[in-house]
Tab-separated table of C-alpha atoms in Angstrom:
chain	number	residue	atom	x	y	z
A	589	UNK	CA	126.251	100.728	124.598
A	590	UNK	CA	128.367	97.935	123.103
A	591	UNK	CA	128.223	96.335	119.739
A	592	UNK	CA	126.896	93.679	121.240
A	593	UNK	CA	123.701	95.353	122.747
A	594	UNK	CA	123.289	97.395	119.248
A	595	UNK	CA	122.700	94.295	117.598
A	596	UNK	CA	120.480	93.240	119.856
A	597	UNK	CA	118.575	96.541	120.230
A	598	UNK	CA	118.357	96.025	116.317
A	599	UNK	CA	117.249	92.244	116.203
A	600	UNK	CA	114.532	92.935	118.433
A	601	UNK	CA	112.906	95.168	115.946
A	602	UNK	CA	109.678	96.773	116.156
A	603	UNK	CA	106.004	96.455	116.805
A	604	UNK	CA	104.149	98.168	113.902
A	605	UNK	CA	100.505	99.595	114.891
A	606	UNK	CA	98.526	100.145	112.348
A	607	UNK	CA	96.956	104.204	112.671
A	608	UNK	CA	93.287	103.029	112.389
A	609	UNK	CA	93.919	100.299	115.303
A	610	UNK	CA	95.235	103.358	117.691
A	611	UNK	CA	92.405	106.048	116.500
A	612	UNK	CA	89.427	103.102	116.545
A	613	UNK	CA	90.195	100.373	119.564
A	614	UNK	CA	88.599	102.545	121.951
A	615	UNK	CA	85.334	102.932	119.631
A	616	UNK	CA	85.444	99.063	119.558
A	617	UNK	CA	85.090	98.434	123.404
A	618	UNK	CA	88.838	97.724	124.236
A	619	UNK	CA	90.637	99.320	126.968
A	620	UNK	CA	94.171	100.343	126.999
A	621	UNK	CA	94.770	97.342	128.969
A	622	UNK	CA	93.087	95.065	126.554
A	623	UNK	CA	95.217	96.421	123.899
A	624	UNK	CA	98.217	96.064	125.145
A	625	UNK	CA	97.573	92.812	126.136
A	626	UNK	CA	96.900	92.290	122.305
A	627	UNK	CA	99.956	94.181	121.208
A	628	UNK	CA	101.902	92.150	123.026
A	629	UNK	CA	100.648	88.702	122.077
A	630	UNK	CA	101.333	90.303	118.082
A	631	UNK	CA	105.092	90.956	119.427
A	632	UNK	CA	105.198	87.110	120.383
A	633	UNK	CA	103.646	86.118	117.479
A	634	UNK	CA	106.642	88.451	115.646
A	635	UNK	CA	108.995	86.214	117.560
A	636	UNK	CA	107.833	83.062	116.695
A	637	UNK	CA	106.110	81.803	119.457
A	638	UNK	CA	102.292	81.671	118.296
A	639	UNK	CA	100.700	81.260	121.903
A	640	UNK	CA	102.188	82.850	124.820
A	641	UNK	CA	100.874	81.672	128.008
A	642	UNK	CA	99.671	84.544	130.438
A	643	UNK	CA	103.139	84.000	132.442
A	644	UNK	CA	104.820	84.660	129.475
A	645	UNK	CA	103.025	87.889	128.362
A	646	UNK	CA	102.319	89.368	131.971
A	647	UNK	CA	106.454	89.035	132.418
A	648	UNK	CA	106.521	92.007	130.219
A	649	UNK	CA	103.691	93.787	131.996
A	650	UNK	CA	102.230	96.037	135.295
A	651	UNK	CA	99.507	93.244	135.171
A	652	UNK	CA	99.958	89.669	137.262
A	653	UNK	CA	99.581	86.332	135.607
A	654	UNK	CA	95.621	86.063	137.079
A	655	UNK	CA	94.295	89.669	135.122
A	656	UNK	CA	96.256	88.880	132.290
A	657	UNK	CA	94.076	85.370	132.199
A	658	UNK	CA	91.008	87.063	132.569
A	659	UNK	CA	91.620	90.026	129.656
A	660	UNK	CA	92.355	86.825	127.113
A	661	UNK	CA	89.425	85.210	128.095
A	662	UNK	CA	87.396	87.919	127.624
A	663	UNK	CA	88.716	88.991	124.410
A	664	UNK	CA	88.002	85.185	123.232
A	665	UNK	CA	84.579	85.766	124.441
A	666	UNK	CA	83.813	89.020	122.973
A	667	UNK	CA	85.787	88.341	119.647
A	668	UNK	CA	88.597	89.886	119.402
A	669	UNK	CA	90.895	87.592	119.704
A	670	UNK	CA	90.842	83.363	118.345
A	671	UNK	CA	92.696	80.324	119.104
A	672	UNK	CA	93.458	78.699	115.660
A	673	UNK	CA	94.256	74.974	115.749
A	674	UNK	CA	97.390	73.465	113.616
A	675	UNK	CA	98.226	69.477	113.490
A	676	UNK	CA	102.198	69.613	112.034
A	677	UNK	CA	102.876	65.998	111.753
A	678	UNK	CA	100.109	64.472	114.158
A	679	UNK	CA	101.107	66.803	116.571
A	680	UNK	CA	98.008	69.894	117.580
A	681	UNK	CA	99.262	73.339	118.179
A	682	UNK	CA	97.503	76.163	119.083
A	683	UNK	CA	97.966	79.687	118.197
A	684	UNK	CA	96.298	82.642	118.871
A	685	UNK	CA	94.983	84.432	115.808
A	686	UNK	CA	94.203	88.434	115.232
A	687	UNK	CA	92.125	87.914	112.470
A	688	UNK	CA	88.667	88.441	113.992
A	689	UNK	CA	90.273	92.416	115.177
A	690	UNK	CA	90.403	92.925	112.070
A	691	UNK	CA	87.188	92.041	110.991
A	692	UNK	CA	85.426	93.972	113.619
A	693	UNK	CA	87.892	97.369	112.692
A	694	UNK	CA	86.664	96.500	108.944
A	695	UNK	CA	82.926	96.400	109.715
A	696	UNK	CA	83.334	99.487	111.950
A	697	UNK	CA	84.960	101.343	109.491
A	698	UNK	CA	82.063	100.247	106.791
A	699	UNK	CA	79.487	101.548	109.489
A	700	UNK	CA	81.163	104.277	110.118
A	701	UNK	CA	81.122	105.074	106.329
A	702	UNK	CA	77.866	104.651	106.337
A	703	UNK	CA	76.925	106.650	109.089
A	704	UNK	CA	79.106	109.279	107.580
A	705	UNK	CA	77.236	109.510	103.814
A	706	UNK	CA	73.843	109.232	105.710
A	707	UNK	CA	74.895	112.386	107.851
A	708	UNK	CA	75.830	114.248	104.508
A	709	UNK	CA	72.655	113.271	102.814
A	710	UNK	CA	70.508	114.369	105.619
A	711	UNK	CA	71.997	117.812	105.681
B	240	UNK	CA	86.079	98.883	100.796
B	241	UNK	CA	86.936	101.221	98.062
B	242	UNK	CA	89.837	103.337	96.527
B	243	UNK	CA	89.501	105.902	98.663
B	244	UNK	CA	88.972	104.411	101.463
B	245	UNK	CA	92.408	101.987	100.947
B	246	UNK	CA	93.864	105.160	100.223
B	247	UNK	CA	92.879	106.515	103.592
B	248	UNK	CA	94.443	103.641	105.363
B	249	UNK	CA	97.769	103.632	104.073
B	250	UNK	CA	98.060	107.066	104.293
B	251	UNK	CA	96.793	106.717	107.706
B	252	UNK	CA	100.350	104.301	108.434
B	253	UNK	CA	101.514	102.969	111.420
B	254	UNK	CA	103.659	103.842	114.660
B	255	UNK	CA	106.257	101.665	115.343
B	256	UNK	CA	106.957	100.569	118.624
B	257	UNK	CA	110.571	99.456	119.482
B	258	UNK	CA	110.861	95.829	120.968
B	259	UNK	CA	113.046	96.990	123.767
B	260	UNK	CA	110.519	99.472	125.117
B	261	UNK	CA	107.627	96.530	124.937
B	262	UNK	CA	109.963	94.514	127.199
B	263	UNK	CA	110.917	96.844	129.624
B	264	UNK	CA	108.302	99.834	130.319
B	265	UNK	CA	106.655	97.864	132.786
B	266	UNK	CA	109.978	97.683	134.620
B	267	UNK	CA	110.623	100.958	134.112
B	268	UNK	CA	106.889	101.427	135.993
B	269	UNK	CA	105.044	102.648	133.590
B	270	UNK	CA	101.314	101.175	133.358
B	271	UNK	CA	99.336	100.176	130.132
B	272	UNK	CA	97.236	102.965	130.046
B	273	UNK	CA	100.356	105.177	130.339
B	274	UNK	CA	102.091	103.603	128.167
B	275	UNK	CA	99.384	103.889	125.593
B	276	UNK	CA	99.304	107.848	126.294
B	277	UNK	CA	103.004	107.700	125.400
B	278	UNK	CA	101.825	106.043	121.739
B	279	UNK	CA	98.894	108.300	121.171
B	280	UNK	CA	101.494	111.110	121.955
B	281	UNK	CA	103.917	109.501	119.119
B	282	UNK	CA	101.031	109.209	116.557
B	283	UNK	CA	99.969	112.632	116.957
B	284	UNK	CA	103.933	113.693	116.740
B	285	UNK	CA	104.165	111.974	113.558
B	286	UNK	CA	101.099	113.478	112.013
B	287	UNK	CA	102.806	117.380	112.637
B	288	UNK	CA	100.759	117.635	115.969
B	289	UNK	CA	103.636	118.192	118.512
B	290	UNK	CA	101.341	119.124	121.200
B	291	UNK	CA	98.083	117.611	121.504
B	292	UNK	CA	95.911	118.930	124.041
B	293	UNK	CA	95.092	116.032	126.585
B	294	UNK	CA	91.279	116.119	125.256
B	295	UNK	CA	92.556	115.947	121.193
B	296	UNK	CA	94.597	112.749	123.028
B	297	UNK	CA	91.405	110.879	124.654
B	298	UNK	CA	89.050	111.632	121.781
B	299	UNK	CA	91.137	108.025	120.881
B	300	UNK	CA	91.634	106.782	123.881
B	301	UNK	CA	88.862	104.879	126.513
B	302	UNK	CA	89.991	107.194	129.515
B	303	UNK	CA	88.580	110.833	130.090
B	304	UNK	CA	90.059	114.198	129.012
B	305	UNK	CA	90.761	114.653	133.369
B	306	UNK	CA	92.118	110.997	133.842
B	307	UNK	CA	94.455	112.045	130.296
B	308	UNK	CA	95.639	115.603	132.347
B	309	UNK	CA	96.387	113.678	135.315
B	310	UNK	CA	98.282	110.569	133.583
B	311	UNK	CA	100.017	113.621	131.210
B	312	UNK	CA	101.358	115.527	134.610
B	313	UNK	CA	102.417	112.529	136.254
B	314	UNK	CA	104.432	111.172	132.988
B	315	UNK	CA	105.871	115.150	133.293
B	316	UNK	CA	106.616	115.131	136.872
B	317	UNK	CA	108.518	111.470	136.724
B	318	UNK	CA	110.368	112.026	133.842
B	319	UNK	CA	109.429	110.233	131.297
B	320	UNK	CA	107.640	113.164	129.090
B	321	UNK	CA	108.996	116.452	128.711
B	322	UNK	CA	107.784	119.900	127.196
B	323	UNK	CA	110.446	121.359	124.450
B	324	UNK	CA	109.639	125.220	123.703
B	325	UNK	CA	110.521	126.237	120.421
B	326	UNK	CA	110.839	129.890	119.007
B	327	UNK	CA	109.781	130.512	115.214
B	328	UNK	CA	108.901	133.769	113.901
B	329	UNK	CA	108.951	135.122	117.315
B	330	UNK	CA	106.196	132.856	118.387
B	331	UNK	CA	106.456	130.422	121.030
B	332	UNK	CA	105.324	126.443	120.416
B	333	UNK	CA	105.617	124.218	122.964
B	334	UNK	CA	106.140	120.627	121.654
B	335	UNK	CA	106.032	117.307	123.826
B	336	UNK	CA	109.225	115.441	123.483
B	337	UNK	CA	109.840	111.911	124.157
B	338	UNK	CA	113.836	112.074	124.502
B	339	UNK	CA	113.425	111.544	128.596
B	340	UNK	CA	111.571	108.209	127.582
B	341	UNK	CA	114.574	106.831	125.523
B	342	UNK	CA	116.988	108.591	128.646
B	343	UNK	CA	115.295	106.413	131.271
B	344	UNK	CA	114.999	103.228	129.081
B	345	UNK	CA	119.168	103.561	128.337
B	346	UNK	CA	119.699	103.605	132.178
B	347	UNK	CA	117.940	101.015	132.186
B	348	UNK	CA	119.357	98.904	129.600
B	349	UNK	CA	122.805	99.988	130.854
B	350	UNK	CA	122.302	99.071	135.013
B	351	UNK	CA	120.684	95.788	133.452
B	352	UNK	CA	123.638	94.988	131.709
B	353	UNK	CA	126.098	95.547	135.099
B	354	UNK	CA	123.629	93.671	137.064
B	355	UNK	CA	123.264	90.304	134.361
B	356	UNK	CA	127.450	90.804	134.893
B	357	UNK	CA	127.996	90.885	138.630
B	358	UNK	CA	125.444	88.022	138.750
B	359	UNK	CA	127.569	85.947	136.344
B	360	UNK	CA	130.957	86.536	137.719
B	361	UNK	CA	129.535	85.701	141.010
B	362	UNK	CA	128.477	82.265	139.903
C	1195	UNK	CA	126.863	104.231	121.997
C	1196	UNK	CA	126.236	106.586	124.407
C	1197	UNK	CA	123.149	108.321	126.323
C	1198	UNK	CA	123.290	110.946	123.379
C	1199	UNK	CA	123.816	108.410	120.663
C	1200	UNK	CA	120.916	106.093	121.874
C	1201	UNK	CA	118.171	109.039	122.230
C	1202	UNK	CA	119.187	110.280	118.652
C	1203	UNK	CA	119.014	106.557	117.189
C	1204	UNK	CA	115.239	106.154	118.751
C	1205	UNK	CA	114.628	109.563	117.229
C	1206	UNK	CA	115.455	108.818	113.874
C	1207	UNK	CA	112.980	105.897	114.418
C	1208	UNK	CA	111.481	103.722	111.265
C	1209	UNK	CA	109.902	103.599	108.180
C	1210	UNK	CA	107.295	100.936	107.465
C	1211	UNK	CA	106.745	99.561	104.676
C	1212	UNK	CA	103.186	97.254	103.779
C	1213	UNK	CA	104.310	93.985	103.159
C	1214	UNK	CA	101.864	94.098	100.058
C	1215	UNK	CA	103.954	97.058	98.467
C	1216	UNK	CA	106.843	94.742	99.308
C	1217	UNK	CA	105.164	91.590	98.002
C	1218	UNK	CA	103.973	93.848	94.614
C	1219	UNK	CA	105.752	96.655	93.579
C	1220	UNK	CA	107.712	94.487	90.823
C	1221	UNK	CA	104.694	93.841	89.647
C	1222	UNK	CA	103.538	97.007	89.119
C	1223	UNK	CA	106.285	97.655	87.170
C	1224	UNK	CA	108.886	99.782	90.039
C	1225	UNK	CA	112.497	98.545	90.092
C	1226	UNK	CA	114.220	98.553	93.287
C	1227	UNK	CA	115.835	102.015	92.581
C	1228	UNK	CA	112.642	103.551	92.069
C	1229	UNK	CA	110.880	101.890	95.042
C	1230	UNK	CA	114.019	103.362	97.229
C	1231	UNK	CA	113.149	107.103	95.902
C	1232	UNK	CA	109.884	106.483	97.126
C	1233	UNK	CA	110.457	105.150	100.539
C	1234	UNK	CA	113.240	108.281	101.288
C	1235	UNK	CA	110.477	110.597	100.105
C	1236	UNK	CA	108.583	109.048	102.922
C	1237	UNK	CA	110.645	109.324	105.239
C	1238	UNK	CA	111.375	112.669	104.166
C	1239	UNK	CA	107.286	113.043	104.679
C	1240	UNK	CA	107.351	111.496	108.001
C	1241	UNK	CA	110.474	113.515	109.268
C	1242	UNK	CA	108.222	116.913	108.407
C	1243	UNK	CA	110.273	117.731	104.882
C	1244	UNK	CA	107.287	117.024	102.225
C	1245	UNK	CA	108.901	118.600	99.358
C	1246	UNK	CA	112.793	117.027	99.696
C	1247	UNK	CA	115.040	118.001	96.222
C	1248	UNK	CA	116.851	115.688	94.687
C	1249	UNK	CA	119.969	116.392	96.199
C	1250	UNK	CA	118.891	116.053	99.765
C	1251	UNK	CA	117.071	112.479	98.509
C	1252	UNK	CA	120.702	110.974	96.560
C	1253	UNK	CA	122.525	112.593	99.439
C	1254	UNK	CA	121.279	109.753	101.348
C	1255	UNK	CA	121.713	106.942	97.937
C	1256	UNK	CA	124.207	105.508	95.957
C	1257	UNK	CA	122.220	107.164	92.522
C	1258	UNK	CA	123.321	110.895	91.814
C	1259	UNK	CA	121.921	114.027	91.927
C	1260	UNK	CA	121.023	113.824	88.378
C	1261	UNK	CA	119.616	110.062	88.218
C	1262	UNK	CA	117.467	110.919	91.405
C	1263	UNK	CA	116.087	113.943	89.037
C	1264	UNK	CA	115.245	111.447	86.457
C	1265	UNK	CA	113.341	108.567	88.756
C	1266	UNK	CA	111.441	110.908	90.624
C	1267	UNK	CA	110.413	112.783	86.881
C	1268	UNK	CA	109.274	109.161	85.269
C	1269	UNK	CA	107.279	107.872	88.479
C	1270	UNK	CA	105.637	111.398	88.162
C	1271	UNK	CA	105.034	110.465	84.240
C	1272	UNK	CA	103.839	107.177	85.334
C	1273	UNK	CA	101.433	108.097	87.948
C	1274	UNK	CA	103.102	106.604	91.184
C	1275	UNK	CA	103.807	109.891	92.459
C	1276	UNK	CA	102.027	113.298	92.725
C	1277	UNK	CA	102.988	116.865	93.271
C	1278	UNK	CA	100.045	118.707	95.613
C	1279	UNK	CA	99.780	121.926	96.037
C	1280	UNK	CA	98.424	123.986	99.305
C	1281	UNK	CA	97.908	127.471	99.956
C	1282	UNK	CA	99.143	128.512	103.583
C	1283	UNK	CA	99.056	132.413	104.670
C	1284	UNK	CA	98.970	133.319	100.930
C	1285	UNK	CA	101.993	131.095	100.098
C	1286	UNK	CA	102.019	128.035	98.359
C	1287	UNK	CA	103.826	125.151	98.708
C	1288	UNK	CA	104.171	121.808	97.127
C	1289	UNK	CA	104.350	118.807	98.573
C	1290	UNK	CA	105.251	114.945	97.240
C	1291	UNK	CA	101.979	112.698	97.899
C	1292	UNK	CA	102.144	108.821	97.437
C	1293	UNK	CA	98.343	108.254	97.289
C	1294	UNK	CA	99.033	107.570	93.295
C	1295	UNK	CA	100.922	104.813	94.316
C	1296	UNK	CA	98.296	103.510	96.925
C	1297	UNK	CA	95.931	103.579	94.436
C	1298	UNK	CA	97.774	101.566	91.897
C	1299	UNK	CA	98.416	98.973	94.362
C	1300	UNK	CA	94.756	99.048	95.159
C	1301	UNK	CA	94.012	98.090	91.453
C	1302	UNK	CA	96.258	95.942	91.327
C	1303	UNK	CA	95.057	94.026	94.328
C	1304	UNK	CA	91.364	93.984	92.934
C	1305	UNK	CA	92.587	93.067	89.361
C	1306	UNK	CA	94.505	90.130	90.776
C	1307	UNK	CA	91.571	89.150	92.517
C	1308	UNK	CA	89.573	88.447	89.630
C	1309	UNK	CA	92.005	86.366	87.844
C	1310	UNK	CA	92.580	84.378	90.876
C	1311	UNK	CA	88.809	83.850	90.884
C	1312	UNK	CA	88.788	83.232	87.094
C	1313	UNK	CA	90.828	80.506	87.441
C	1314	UNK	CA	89.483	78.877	90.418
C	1315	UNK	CA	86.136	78.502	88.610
C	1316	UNK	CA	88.112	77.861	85.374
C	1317	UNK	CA	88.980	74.533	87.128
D	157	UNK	CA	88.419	95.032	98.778
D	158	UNK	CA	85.999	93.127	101.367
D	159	UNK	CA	86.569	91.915	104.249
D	160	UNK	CA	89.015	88.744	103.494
D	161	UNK	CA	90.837	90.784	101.138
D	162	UNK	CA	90.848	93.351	104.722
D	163	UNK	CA	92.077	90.987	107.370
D	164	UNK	CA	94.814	89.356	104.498
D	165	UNK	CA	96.488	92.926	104.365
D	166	UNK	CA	96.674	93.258	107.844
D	167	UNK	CA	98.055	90.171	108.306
D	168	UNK	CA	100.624	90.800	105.685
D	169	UNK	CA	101.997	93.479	108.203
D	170	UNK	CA	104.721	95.780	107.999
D	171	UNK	CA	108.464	95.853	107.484
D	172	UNK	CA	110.163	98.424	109.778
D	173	UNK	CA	113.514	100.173	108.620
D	174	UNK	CA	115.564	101.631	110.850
D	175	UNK	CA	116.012	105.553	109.526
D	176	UNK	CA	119.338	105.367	110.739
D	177	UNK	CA	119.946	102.205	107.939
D	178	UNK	CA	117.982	104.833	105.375
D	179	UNK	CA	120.475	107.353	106.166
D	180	UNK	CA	123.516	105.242	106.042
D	181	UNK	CA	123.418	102.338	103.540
D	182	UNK	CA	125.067	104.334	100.836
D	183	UNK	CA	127.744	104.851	103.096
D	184	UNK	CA	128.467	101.749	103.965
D	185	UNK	CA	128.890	100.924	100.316
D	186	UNK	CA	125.285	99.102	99.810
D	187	UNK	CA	123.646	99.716	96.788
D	188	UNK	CA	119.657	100.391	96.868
D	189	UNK	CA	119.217	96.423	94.691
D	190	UNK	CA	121.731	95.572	97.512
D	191	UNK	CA	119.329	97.282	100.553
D	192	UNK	CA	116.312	95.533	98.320
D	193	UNK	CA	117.131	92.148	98.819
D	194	UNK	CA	118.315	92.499	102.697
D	195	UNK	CA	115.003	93.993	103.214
D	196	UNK	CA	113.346	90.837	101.260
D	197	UNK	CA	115.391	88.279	103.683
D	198	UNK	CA	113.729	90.478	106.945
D	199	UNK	CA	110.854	90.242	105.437
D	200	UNK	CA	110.969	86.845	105.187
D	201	UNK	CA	112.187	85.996	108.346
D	202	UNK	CA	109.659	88.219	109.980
D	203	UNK	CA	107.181	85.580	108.202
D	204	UNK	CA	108.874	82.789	109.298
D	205	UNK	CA	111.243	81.900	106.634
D	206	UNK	CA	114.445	81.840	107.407
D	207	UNK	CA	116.363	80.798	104.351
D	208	UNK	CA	114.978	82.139	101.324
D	209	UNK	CA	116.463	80.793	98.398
D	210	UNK	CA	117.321	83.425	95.564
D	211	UNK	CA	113.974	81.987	93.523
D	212	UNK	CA	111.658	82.888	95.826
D	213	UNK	CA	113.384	86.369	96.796
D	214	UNK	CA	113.555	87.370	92.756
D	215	UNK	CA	109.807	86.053	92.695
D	216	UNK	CA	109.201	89.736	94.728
D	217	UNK	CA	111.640	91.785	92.899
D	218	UNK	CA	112.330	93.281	89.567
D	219	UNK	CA	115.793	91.349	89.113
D	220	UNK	CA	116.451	87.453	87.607
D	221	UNK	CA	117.072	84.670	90.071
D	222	UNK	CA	120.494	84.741	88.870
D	223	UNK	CA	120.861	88.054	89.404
D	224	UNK	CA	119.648	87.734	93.006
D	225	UNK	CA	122.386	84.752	93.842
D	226	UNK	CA	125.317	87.147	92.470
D	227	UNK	CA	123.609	90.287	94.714
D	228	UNK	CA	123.282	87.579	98.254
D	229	UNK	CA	126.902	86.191	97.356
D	230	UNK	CA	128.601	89.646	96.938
D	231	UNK	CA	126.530	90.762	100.442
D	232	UNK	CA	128.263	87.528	102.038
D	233	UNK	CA	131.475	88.241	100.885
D	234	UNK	CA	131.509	91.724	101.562
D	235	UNK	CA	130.061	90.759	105.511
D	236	UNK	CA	126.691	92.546	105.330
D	237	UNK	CA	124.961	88.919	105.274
D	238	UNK	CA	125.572	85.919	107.400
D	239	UNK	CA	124.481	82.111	106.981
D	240	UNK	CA	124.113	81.003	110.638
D	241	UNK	CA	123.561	77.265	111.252
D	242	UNK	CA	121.372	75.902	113.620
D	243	UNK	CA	121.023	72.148	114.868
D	244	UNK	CA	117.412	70.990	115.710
D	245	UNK	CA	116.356	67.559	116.291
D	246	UNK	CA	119.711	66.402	114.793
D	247	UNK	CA	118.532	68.021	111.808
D	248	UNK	CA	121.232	70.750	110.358
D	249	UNK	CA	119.101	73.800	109.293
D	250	UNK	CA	120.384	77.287	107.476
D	251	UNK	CA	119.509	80.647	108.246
D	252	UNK	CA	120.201	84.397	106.807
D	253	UNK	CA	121.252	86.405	110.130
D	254	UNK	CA	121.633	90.532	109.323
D	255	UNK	CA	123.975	90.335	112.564
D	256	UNK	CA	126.856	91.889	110.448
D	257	UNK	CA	124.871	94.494	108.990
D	258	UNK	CA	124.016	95.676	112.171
D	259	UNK	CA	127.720	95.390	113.222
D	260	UNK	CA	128.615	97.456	110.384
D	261	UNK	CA	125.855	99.949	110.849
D	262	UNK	CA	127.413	100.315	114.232
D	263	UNK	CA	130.974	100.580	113.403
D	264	UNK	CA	129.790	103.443	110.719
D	265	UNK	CA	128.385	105.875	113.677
D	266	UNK	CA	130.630	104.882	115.751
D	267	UNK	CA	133.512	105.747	113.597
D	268	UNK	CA	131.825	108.708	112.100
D	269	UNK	CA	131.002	110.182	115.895
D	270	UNK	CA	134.533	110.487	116.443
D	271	UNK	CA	135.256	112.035	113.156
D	272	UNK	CA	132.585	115.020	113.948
D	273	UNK	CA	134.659	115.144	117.500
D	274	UNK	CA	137.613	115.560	115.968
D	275	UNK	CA	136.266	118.336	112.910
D	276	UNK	CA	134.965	120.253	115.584
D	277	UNK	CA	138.296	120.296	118.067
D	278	UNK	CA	140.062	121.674	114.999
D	279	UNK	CA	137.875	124.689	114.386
């Protein structure tokens, strides 16, 4: 490996996952799939480019262009996933957003709280 | 959410996935759900569990404690996970290593680099 | 950078660091020398060494031995860092904790919250 | 914290260092104020800014704004720091590139590979 390709291997930098995302996705409905599918539109987003097409993010997958359409639809559908609109000088971009992820971890980890202290209390 | 559960989640932290192996472990033909094995495997390394057991592994995971053997064997057999043993105290731990991972994706990188080469000078 | 060379760099692998304790930290009242110690005591932590001395931390700074002894005494002082102790097999052993510093940050955040809200209806 | 306060430090994110840029920015010469303010420009750029200016780094950090330009001239000089510019819609912007860092980081193992080599031919 070169210096060139060091660099490189360095500017493309890392993906951070946050712990409770790996130990609770699975608890949330999502399938390994689906997550990926969602890690990868947060490396994108990373990048700079705020909306990947499913051409784009399927490149970089074991999944075709056609399943990779359907897994974004349905994590629009079920929530996990939003298209946030942008006008930058009259012009309207779109962007995914991974806000609503982390509103559903948040209000499973309240539940879960929840369900926890009743558990104690009952014992 | 309170102190100690803010607490929790920082101490909980995050694994960090290189770039490079986003980009390329579908080239390298490993699957999502493989590939998320792989990261559960990581998390659980950098927590002090070198050896999970394939059922501690899909207590997180949306795949079965059999499905996890058979994807674990598989990653074995084709070289992409690998079992260290280590001797302390004159006990025996076996430990699952991810060095073959970072082998394979180096070839990879490297025959990449050739190819993108050849193709050039042939233009 | 060869086979060996790559597999040892992915090895070594990364610390992250929260973008609040990044955003913060000055705040709280850390200097950038301080908020180093901390971040080599976690990756001390994270590399399985929860109790590093201060010559193994400045081995890796610019500060000396004796300087390193001094920041990580005053964060102790000043309650961003915490010395645990746990019995194993009738031996104890101390380890380095950060959930001090967590928890200051978690004040902070809440504290900051309120002003921010005391002004907005202030206007 | 509820569940705004949730989803904002998510979104925040991470910054990832490299443990091999832990282990060997003393080396290199790079104080820990020095290592403070690169990792302020990554974080930046990871957020989309690409040119901080020394206000808004010193805005995060413990040191004056004027302190900050001396620290991001003397990183320049010294080739850990590079302004790269780039032309878009015949507009001329700036932008911090850690390129030579990298470059120097490599250089470093590179050089300091072939010094173990040649300790360990002499015993």
């Amino acid at each position: 490996m070169n210096i060139e390709q060091f660099v490189f291997l360095q500017e493309s930098g890392n993906v951070s996952i946050p712990g409770i995302l790996l130990n609770y996705y699975s608890r949330l409905g999502i399938t390994e799939e689906e997550l990926m599918v969602l890690i990868q539109v947060k490396k994108f987003k990373e990048n700079g480019n705020h909306f990947p097409t499913p051409t784009e993010l399927s490149e970089y997958m074991s999944i075709t262009t056609s399943t990779c359409t359907s897994v974004l639809r349905s994590l629009l559908q079920r929530g996990f996933l939003h298209i946030e609109e942008l006008e930058q000088n009259a012009i309207l971009y779109e962007m995914y957003s991974l806000k609503p992820l982390w509103e559903k971890l948040y209000s499973f980890l309240m539940q879960d709280e929840k369900k926890t202290k009743n558990l104690e209390e009952e014992q």
